[in-house]
mmCIF file of C-alpha atoms in Angstrom:
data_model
loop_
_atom_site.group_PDB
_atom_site.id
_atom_site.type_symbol
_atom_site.label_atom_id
_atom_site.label_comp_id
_atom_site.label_asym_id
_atom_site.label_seq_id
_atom_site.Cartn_x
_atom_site.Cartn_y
_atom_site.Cartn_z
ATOM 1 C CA UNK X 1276 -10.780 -10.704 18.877
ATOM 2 C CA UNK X 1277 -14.035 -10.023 16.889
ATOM 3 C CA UNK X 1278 -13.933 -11.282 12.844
ATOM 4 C CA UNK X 1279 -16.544 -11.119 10.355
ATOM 5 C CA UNK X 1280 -14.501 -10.993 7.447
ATOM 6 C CA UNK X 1281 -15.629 -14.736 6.047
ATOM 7 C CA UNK X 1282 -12.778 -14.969 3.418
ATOM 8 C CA UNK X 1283 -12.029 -18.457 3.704
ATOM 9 C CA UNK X 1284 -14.435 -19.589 0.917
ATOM 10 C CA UNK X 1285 -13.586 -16.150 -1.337
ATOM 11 C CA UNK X 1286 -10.902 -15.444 -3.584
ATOM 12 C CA UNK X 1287 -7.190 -16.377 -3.510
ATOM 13 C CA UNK X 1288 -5.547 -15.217 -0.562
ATOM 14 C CA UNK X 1289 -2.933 -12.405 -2.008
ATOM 15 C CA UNK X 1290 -1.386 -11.841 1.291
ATOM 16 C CA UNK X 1291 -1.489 -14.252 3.992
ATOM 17 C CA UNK X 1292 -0.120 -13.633 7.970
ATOM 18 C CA UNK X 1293 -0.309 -15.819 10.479
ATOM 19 C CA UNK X 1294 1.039 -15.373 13.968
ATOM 20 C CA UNK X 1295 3.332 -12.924 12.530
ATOM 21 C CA UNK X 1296 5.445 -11.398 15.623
ATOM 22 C CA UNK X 1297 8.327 -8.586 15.752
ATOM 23 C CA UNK X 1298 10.003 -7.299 18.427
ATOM 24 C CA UNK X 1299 12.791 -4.205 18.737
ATOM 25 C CA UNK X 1300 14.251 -4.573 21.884
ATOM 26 C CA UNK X 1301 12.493 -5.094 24.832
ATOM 27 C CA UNK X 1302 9.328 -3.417 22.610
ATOM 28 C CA UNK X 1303 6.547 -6.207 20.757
ATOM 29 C CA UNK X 1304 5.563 -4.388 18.007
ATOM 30 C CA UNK X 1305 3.670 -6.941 16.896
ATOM 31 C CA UNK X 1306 2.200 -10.041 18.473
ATOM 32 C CA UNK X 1307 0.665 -12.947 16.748
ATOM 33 C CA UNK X 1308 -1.105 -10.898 13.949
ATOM 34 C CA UNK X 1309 -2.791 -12.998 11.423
ATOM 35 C CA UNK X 1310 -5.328 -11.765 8.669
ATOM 36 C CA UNK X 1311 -5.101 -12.506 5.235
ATOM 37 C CA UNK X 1312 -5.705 -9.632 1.732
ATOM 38 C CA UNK X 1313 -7.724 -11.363 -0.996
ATOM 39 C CA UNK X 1314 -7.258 -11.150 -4.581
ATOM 40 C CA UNK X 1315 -9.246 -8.187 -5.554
ATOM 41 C CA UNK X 1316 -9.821 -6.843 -2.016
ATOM 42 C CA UNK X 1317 -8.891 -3.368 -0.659
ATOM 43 C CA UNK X 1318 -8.154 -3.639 3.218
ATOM 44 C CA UNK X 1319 -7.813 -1.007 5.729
ATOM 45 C CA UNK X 1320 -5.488 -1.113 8.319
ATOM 46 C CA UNK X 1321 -6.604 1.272 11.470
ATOM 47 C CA UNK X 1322 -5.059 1.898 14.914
ATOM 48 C CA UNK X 1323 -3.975 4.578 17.286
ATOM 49 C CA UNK X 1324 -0.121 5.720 17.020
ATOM 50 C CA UNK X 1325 1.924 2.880 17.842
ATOM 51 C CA UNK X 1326 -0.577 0.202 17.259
ATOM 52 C CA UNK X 1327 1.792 -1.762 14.936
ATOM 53 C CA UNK X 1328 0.777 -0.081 11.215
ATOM 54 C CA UNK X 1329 3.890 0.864 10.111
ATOM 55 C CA UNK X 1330 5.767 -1.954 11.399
ATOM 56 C CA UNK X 1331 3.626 -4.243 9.841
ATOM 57 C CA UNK X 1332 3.360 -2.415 6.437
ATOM 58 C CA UNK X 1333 7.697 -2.226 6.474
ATOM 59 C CA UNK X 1334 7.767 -6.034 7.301
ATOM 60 C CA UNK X 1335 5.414 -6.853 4.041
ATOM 61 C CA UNK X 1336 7.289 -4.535 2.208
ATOM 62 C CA UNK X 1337 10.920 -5.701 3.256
ATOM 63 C CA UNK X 1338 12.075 -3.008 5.424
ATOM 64 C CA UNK X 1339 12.342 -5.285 8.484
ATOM 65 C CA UNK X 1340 11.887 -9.118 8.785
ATOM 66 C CA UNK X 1341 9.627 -10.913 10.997
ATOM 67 C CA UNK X 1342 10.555 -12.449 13.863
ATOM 68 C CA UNK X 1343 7.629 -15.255 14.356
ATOM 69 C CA UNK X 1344 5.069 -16.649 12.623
ATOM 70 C CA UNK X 1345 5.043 -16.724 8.770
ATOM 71 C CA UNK X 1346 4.148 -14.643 5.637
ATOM 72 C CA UNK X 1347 2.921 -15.909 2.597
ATOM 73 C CA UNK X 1348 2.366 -14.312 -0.991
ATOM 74 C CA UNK X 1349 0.160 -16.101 -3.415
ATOM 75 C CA UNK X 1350 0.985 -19.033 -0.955
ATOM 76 C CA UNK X 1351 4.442 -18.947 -1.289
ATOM 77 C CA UNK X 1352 6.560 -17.877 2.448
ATOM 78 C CA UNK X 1353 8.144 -15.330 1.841
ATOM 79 C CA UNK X 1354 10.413 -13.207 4.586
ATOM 80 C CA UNK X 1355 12.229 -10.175 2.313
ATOM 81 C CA UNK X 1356 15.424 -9.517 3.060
ATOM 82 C CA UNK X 1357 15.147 -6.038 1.504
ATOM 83 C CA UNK X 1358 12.213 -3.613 -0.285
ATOM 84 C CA UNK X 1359 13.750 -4.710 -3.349
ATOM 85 C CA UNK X 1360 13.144 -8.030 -2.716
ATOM 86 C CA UNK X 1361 9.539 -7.031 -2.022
ATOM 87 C CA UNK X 1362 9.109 -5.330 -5.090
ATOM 88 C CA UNK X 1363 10.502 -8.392 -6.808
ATOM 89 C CA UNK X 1364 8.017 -10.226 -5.708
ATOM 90 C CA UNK X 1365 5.133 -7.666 -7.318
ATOM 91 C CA UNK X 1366 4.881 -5.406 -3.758
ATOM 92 C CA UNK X 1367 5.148 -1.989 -4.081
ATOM 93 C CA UNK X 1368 4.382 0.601 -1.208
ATOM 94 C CA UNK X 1369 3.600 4.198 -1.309
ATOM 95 C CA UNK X 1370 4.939 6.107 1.784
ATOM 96 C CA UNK X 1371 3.318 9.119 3.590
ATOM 97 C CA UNK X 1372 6.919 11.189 2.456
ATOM 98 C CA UNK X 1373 6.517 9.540 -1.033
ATOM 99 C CA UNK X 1374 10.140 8.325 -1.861
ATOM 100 C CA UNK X 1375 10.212 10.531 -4.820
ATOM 101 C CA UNK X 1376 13.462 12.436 -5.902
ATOM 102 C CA UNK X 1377 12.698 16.063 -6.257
ATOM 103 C CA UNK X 1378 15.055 16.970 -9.251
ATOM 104 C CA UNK X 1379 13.721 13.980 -11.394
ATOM 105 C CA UNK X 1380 10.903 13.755 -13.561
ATOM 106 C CA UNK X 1381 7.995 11.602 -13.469
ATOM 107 C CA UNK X 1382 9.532 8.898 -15.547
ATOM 108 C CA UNK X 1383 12.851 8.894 -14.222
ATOM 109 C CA UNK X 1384 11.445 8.652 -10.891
ATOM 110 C CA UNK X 1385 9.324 5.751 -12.087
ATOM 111 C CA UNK X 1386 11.664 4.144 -13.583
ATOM 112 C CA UNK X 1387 14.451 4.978 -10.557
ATOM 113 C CA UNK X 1388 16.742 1.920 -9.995
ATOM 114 C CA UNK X 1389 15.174 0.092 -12.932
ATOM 115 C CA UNK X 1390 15.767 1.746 -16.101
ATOM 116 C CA UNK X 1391 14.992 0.181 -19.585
ATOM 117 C CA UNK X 1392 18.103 0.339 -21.746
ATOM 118 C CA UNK X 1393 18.363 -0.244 -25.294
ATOM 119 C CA UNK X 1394 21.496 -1.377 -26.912
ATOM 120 C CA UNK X 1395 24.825 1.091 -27.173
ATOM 121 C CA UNK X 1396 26.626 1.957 -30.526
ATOM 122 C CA UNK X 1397 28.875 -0.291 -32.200
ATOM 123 C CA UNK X 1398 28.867 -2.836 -29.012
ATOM 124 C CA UNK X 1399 29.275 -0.236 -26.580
ATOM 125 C CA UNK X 1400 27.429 -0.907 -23.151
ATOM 126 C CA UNK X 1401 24.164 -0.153 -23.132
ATOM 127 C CA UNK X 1402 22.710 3.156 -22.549
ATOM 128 C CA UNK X 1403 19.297 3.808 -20.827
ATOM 129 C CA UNK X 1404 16.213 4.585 -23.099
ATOM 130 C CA UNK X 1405 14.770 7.736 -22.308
ATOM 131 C CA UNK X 1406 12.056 7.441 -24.802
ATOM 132 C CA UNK X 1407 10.604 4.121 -23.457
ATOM 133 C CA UNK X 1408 10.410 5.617 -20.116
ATOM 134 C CA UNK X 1409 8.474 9.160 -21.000
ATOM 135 C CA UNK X 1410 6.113 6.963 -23.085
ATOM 136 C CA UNK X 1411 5.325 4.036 -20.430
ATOM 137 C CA UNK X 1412 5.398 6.507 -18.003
ATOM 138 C CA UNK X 1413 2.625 8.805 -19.849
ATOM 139 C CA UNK X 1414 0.650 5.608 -20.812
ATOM 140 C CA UNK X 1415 0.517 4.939 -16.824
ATOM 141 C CA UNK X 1416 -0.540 8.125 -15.243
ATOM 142 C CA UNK X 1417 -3.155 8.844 -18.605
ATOM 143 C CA UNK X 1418 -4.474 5.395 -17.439
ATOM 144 C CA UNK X 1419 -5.128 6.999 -13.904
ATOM 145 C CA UNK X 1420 -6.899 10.038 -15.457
ATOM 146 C CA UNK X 1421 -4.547 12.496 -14.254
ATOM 147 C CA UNK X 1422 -3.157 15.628 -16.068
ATOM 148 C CA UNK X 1423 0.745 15.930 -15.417
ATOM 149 C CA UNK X 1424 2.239 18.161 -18.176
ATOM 150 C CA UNK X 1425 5.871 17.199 -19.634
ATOM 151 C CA UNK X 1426 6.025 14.019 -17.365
ATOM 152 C CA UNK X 1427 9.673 13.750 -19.162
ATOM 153 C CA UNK X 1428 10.655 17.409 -18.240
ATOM 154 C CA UNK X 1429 9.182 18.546 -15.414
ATOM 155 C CA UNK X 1430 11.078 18.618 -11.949
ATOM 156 C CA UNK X 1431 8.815 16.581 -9.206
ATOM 157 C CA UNK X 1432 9.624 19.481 -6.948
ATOM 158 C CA UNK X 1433 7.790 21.859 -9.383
ATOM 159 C CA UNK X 1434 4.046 19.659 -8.937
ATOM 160 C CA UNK X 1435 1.399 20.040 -6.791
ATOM 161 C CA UNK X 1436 0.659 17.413 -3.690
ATOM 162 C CA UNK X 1437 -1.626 15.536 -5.803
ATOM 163 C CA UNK X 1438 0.028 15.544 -8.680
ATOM 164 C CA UNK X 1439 3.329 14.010 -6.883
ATOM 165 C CA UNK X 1440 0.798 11.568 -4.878
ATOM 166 C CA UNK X 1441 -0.380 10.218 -7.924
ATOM 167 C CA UNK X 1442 3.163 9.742 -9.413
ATOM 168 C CA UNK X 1443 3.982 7.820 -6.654
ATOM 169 C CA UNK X 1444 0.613 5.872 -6.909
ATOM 170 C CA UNK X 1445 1.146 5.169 -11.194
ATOM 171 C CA UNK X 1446 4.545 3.837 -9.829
ATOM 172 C CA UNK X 1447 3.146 1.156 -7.700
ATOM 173 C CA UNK X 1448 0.687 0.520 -9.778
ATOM 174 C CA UNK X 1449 3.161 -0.075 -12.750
ATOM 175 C CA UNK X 1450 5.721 -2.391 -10.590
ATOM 176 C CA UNK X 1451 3.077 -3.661 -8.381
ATOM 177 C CA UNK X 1452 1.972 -6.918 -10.010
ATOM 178 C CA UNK X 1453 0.440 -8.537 -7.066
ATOM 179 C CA UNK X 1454 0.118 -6.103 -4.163
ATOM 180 C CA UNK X 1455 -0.502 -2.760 -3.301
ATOM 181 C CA UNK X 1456 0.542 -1.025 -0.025
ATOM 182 C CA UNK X 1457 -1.009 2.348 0.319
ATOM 183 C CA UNK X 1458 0.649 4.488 3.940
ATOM 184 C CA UNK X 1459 -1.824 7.798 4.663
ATOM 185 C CA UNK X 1460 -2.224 8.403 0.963
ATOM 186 C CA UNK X 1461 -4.169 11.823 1.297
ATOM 187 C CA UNK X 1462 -2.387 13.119 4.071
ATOM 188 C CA UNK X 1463 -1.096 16.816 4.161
ATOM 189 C CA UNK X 1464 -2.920 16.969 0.926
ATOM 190 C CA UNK X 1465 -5.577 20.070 0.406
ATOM 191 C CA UNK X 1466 -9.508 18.770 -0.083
ATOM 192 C CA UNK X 1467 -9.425 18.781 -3.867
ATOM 193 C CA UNK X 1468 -5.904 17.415 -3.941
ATOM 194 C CA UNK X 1469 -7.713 14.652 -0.993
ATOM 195 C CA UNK X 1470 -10.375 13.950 -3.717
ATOM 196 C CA UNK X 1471 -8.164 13.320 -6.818
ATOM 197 C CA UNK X 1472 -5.892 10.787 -4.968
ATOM 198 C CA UNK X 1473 -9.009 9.391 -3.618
ATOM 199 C CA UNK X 1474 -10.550 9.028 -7.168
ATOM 200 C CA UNK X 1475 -7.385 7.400 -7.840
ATOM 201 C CA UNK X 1476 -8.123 4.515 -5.352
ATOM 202 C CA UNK X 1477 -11.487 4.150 -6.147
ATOM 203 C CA UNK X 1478 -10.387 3.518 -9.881
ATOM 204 C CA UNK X 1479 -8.267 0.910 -8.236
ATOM 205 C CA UNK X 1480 -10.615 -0.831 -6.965
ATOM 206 C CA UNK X 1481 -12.552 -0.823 -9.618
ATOM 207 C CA UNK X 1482 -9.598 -2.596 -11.640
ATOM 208 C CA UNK X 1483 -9.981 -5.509 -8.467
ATOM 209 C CA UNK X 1484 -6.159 -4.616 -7.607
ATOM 210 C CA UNK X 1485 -5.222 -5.721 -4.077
ATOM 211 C CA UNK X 1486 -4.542 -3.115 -1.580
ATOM 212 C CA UNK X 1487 -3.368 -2.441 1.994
ATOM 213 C CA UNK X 1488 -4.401 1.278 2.790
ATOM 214 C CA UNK X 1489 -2.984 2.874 6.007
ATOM 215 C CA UNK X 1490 -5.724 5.625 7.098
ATOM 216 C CA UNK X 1491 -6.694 8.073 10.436
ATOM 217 C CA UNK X 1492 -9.507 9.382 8.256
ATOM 218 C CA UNK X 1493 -12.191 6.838 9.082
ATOM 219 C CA UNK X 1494 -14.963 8.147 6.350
ATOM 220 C CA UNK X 1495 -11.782 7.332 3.932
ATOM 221 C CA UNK X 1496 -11.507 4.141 4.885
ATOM 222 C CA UNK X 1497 -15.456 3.673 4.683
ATOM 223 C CA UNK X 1498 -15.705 4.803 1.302
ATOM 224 C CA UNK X 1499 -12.495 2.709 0.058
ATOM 225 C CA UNK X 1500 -12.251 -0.787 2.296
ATOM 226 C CA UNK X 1501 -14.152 -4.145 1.793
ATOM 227 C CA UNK X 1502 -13.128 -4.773 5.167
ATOM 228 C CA UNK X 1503 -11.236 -3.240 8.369
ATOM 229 C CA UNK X 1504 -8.119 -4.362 10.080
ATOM 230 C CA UNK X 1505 -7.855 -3.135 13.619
ATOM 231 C CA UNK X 1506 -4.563 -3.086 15.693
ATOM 232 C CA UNK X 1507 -3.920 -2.390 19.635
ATOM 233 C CA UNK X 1508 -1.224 -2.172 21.255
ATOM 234 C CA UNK X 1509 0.574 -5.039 18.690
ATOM 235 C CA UNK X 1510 -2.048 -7.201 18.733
ATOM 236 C CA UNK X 1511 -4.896 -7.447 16.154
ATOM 237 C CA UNK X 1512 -8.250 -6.727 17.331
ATOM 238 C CA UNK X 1513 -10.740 -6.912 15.438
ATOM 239 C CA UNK X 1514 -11.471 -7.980 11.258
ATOM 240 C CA UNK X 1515 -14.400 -6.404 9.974
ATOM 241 C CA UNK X 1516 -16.546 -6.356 6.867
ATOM 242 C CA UNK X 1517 -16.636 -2.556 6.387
ATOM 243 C CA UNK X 1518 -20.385 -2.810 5.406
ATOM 244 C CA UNK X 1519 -21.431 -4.804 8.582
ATOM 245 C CA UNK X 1520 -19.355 -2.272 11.288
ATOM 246 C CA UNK X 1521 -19.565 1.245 11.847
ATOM 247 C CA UNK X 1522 -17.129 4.297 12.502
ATOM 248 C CA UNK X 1523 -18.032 4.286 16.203
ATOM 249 C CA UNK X 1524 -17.568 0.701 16.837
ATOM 250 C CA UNK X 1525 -14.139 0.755 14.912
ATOM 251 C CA UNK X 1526 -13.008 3.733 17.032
ATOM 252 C CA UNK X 1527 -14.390 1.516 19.719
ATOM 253 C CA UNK X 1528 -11.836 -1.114 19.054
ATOM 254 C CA UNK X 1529 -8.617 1.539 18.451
ATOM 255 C CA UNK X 1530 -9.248 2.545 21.925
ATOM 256 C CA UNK X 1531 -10.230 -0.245 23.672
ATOM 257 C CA UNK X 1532 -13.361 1.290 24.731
ATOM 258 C CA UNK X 1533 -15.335 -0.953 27.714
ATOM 259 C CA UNK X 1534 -18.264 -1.164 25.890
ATOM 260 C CA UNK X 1535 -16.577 -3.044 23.005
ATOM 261 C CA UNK X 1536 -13.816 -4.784 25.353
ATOM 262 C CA UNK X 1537 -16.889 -6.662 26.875
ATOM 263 C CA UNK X 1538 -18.177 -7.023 22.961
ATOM 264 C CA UNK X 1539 -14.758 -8.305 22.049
ATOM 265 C CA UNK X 1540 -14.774 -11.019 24.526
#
């Protein structure tokens, strides 16, 4: 496996893996994957279809539970036994379909499961402040530079791709004290939709947030990543400082190309 990522004498290690292994079946998903996400890093995570990507991403983010090896978060193991575990733990992911509810608003959907209530009438139960959410809610996405009218009002269903991609985003970044997991984030989007979300992440990094970004589009993940994560067939392949690789060679390693086979060994 080829590394030059040099990020043992860096930052604290947000996110670390080692010999992480999950299998479904007879299937490895995943085999003795290890790489670590500093504090302050954006990482990209490449490989063909059924490389491991998603299985890994669900696994940090408490869909499914490793099988070997061990995960740590700011150094403590961790294992989630659900995503709201995860998100407990400051780990928030943003899925290709979104996980947004189409007949909600912005802030409701932000705010979906977690609610701020403020106290009922005359000791009644409490009763869920609508206010507090349209305002944190509008503070969020006005941080992110984006221009969603009547975030209170207005039915997800009734935005535009970006617009809902960068709800979703302002949610994860609102919950997500500690990670960030980013799955195909301009996918299906139009360009200037692909632009504004990709503004978004730049903004992001600017802020030194730790991310995880999922990507096909390799001059994405050139003009977003400090370094690339590359998976085969389960196994991890190659760790790369983005500014010391290129897109050929990391296409090289997705396919297991002979030229960088012999490279690798």
């Amino acid at each position: 496996m080829i590394e030059r990522s040099n990020v043992s004498q860096g930052p604290v290690a947000v996110l670390r893996l080692s010999d992480l292994g999950k299998r479904f079946g007879a299937v490895t998903a995943l085999d003795n994957v290890s790489f670590e996400v500093m504090d302050g890093e954006t990482v990209g995570l490449v490989g063909d279809n059924g490389a491991g990507k998603s299985t890994l991403m669900k696994i940090i983010s408490g869909v499914h539970q490793h099988d070997t090896g061990r995960m740590e978060v700011w150094g403590q193991e961790q294992s989630f036994a659900s995503p709201a575990s995860a998100r407990e733990a400051g780990i928030e992911a943003v899925y290709q379909d979104l996980a947004l509810v189409d007949d909600m608003s912005v802030a409701e959907n932000m705010f979906l499961g977690r609610e701020p209530m403020k106290p009922g009438v005359l000791g009644q139960l409490g009763v869920i402040d609508h206010r507090a959410m349209r305002d944190q809610a509008t503070q969020s996405i006005s941080r992110l530079g984006v221009n969603i009218p009547g975030l209170g009002n207005t039915l997800v269903r009734k935005m535009s791709g970006g617009q809902r991609q960068a709800a979703a985003i302002a949610r994860a970044i609102y919950w997500g004290r500690r990670l960030i997991l980013l799955d195909e984030p301009t996918a299906a989007l139009g360009v200037k939709e692909q632009n504004q979300v990709e503004k978004l992440v730049q903004e992001l990094r600017q802020k030194k947030l730790p991310m995880l970004l999922i990507a096909h589009n390799m001059p994405l993940i050139f003009r977003l990543t400090d370094r690339v994560i590359v998976l085969r067939r389960g196994r991890l392949v190659a760790n790369l400082r983005t500014k010391e690789t290129t897109p050929d060679e990391v296409v090289g390693f997705i396919t297991g190309a002979e030229a960088v086979d012999a490279i690798a060994t």
